[in-house]
mmCIF file of C-alpha atoms and ligand atoms in Angstrom:
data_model
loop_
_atom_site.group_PDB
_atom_site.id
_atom_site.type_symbol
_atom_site.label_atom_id
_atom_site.label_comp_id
_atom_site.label_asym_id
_atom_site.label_seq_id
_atom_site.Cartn_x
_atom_site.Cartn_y
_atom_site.Cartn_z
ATOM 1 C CA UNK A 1 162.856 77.950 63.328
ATOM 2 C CA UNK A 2 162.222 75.193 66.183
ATOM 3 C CA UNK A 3 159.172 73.530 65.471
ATOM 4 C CA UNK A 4 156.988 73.357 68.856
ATOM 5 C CA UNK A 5 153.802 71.336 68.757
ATOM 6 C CA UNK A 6 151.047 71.520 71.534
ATOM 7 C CA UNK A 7 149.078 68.158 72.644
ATOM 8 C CA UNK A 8 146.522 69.519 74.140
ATOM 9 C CA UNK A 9 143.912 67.113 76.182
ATOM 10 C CA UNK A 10 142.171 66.155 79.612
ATOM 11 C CA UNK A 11 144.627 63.484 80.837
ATOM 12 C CA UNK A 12 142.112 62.688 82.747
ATOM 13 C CA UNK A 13 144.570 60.894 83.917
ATOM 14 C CA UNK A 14 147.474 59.940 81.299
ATOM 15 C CA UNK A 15 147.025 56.643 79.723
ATOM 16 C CA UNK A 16 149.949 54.678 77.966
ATOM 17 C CA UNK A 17 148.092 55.697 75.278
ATOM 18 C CA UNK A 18 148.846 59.121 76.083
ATOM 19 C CA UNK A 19 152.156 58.374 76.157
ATOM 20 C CA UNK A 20 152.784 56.834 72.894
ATOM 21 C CA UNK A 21 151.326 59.939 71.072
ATOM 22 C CA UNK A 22 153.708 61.548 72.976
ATOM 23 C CA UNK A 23 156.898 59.337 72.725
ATOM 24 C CA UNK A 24 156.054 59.854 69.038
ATOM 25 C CA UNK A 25 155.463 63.476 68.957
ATOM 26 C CA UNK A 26 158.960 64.009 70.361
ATOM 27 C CA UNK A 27 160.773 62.495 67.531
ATOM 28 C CA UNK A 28 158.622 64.638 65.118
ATOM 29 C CA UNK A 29 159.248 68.355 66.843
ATOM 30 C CA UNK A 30 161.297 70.170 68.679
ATOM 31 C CA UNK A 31 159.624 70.584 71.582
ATOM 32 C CA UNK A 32 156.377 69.335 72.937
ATOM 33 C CA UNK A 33 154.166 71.225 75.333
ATOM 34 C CA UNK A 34 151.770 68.769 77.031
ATOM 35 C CA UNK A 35 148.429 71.085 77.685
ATOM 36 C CA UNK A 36 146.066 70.330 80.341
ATOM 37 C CA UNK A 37 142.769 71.613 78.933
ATOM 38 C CA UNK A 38 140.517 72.291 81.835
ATOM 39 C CA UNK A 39 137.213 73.500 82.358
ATOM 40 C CA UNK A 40 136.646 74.669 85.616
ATOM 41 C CA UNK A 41 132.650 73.872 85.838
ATOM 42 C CA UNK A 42 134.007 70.361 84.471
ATOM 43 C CA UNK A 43 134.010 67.431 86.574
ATOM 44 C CA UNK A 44 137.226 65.230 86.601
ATOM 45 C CA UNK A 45 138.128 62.749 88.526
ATOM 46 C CA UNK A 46 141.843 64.169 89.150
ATOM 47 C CA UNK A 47 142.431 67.412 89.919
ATOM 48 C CA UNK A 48 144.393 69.924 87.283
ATOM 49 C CA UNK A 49 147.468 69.446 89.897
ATOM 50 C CA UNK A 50 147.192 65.956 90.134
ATOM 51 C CA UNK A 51 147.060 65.307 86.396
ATOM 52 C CA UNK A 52 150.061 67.515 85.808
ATOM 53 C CA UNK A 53 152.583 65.680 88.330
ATOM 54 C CA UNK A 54 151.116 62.347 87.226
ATOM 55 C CA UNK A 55 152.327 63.827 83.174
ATOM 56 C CA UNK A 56 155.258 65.123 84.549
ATOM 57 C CA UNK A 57 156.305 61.918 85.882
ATOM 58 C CA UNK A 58 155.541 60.079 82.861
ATOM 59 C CA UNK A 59 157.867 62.608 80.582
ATOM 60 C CA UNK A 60 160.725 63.245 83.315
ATOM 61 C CA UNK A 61 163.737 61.356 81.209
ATOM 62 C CA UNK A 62 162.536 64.098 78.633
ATOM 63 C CA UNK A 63 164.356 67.439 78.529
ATOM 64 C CA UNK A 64 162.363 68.794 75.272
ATOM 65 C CA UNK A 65 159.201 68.819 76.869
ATOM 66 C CA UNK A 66 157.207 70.755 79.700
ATOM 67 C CA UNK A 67 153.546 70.356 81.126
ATOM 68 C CA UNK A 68 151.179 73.423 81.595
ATOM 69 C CA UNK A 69 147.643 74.146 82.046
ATOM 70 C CA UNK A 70 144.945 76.621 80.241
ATOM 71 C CA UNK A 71 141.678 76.854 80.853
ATOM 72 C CA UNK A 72 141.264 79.637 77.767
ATOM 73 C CA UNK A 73 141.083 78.832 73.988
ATOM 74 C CA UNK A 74 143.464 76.624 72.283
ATOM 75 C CA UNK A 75 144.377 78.645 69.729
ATOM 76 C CA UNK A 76 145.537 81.487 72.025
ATOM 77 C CA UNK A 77 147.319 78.902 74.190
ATOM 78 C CA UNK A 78 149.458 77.787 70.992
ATOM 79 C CA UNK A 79 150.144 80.995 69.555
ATOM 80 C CA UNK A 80 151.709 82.298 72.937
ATOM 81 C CA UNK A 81 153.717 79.448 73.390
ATOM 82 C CA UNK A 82 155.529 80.462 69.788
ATOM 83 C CA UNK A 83 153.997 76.493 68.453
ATOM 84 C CA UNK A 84 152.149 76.278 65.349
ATOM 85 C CA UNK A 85 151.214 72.606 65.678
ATOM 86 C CA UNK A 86 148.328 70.987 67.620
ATOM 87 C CA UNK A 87 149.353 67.602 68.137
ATOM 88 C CA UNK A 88 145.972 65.086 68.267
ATOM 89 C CA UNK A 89 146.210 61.277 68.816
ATOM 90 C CA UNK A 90 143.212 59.186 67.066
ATOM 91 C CA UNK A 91 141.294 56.006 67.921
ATOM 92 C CA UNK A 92 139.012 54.578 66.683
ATOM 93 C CA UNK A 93 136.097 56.247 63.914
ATOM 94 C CA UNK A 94 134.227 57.224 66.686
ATOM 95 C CA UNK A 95 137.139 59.756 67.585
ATOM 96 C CA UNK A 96 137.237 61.012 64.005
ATOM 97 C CA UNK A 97 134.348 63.076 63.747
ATOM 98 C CA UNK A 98 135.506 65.124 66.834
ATOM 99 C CA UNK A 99 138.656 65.879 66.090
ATOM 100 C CA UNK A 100 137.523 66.738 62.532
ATOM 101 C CA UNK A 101 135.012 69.395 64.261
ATOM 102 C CA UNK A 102 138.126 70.773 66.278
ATOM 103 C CA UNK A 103 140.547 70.564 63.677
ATOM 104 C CA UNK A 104 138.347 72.978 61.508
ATOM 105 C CA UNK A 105 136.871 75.404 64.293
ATOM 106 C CA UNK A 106 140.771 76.031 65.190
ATOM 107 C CA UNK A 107 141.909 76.360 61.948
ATOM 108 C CA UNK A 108 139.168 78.956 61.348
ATOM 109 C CA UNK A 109 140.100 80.297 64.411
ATOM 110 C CA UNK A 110 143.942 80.884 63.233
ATOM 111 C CA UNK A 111 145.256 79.723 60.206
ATOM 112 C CA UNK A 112 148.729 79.452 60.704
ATOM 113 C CA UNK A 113 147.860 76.628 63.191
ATOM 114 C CA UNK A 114 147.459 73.211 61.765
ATOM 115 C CA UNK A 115 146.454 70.256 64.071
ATOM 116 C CA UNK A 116 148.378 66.949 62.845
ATOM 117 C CA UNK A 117 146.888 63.539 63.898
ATOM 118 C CA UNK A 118 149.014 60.274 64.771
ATOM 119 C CA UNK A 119 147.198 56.968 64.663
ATOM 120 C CA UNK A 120 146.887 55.219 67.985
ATOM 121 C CA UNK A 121 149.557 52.385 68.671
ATOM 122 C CA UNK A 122 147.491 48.714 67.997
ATOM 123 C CA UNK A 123 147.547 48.109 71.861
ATOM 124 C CA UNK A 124 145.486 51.330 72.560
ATOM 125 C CA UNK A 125 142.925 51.414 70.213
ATOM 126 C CA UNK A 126 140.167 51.092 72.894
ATOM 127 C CA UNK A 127 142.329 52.853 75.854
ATOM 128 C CA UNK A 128 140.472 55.460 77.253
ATOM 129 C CA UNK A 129 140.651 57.616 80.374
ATOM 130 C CA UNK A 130 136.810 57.399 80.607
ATOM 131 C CA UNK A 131 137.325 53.627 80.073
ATOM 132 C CA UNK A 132 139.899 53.538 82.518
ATOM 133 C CA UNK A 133 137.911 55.343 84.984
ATOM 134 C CA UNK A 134 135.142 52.956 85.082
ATOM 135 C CA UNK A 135 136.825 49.726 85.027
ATOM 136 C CA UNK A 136 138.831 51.198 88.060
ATOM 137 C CA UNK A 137 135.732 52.577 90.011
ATOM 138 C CA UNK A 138 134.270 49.100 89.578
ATOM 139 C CA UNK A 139 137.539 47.392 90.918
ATOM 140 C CA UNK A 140 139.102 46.166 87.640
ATOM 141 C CA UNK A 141 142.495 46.238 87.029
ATOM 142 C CA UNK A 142 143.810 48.512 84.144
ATOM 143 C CA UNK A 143 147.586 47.633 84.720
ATOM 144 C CA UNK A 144 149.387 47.700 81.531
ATOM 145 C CA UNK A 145 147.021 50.402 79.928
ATOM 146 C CA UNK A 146 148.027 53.087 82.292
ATOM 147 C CA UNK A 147 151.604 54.016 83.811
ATOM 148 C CA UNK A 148 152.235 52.265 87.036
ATOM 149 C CA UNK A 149 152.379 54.925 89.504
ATOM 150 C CA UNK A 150 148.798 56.084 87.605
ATOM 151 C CA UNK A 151 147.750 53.034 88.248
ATOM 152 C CA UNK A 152 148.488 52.979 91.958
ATOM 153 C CA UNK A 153 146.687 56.576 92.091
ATOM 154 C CA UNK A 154 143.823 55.264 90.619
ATOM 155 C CA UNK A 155 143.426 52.572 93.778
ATOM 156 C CA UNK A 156 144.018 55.190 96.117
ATOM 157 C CA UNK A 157 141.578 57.004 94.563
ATOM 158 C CA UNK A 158 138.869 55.047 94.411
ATOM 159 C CA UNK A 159 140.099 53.322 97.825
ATOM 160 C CA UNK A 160 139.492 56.634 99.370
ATOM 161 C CA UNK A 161 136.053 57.073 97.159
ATOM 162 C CA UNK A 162 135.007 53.502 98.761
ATOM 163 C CA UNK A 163 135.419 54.829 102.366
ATOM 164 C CA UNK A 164 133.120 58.309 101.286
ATOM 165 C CA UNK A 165 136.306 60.283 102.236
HETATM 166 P P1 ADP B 201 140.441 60.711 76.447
HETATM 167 O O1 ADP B 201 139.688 60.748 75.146
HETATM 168 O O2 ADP B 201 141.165 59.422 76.679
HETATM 169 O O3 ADP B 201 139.663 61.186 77.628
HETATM 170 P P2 ADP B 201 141.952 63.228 76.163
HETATM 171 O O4 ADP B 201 140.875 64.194 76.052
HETATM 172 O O5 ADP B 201 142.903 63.455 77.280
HETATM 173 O O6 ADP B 201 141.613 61.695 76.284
HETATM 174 O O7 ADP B 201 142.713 63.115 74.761
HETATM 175 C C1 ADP B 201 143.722 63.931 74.313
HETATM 176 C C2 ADP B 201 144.152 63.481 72.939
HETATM 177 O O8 ADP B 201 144.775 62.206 73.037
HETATM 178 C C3 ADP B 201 143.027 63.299 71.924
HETATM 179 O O9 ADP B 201 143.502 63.640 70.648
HETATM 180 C C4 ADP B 201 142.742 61.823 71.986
HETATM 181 O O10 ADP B 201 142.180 61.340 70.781
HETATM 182 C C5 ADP B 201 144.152 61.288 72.178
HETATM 183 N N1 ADP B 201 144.133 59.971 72.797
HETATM 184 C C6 ADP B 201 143.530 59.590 73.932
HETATM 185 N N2 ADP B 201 143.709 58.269 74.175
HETATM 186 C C7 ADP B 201 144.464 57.809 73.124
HETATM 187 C C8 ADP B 201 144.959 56.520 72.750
HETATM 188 N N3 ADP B 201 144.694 55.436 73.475
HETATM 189 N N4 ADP B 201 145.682 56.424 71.606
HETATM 190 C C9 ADP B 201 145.905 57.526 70.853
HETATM 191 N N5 ADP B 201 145.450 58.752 71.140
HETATM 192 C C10 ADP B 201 144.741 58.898 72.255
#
């Protein structure tokens, strides 16, 4: 049986953090499925189509991986995808209690789902998107924490923020 494992998140946008959970993940299963977890009443600064090309350009030298969206419960998401793994990435404590909370409530929620946690890489322990966000919005460079081409989207962004477009 393949063994498919869903990392489901924001991405909010994709952070090289991001992608070391997910350069790792690969060598683990047989096939990722990068979620986009969205919330329609939730505001983001990148839209769900945004995030999903900036992820798909991030995992394009991949061919055991593929990017979606859901906006419905996890569990559901993972069980029609034919995965039984939700694969979680974790910083620092403050993460820990969180993902604790979600590991149980989905694991209640479907049993033959278990979520399996890789430590952060050293050089993202305090990489963020929120982080990210607001060192960007304030004109700070985040190059090196983020993918390059995020990085450029992130000045257009708030380039185009700056002028009230
Ligand atoms: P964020 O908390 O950065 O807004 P997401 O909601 O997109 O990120 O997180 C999706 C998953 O990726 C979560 O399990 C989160 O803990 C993990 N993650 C986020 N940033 C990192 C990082 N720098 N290192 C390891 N895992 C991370």
């Amino acid at each position: 049986m393949k063994k498919i494992a869903v990392y489901p998140g924001s991405f909010d946008p994709i952070t090289n953090g991001h992608a070391d959970i997910i350069n790792r993940g690969l060598r683990m299963f047989d096939e990722l499925i990068v979620l986009v977890a969205y919330n329609p009443n939730k505001k983001t600064l990148f839209t769900v189509e945004e995030r999903l090309e900036m992820i798909r350009d991030v995992i394009k030298e991949h061919s055991n991986i593929r990017v979606e969206c859901f906006d419905g419960l996890l569990v559901d998401f993972v069980r029609s995808a034919g995965a039984n793994v939700i694969l979680r990435g974790l910083r620092a404590l403050s993460d820990f209690e969180y993902e604790f909370q979600l590991a149980l409530i989905n694991r209640r929620l479907n049993r033959e789902i278990e979520t399996v946690f890789l430590m952060t890489g050293y050089k993202w322990f305090y990489t963020s998107s929120t982080i990210i966000n607001e060192a960007a919005s304030l004109g700070g460079s985040v190059k090196g924490l983020v993918p390059d081409m995020v990085n450029q989207k992130l000045i257009d962004k708030y380039a185009i923020k700056k002028e009230g477009v």
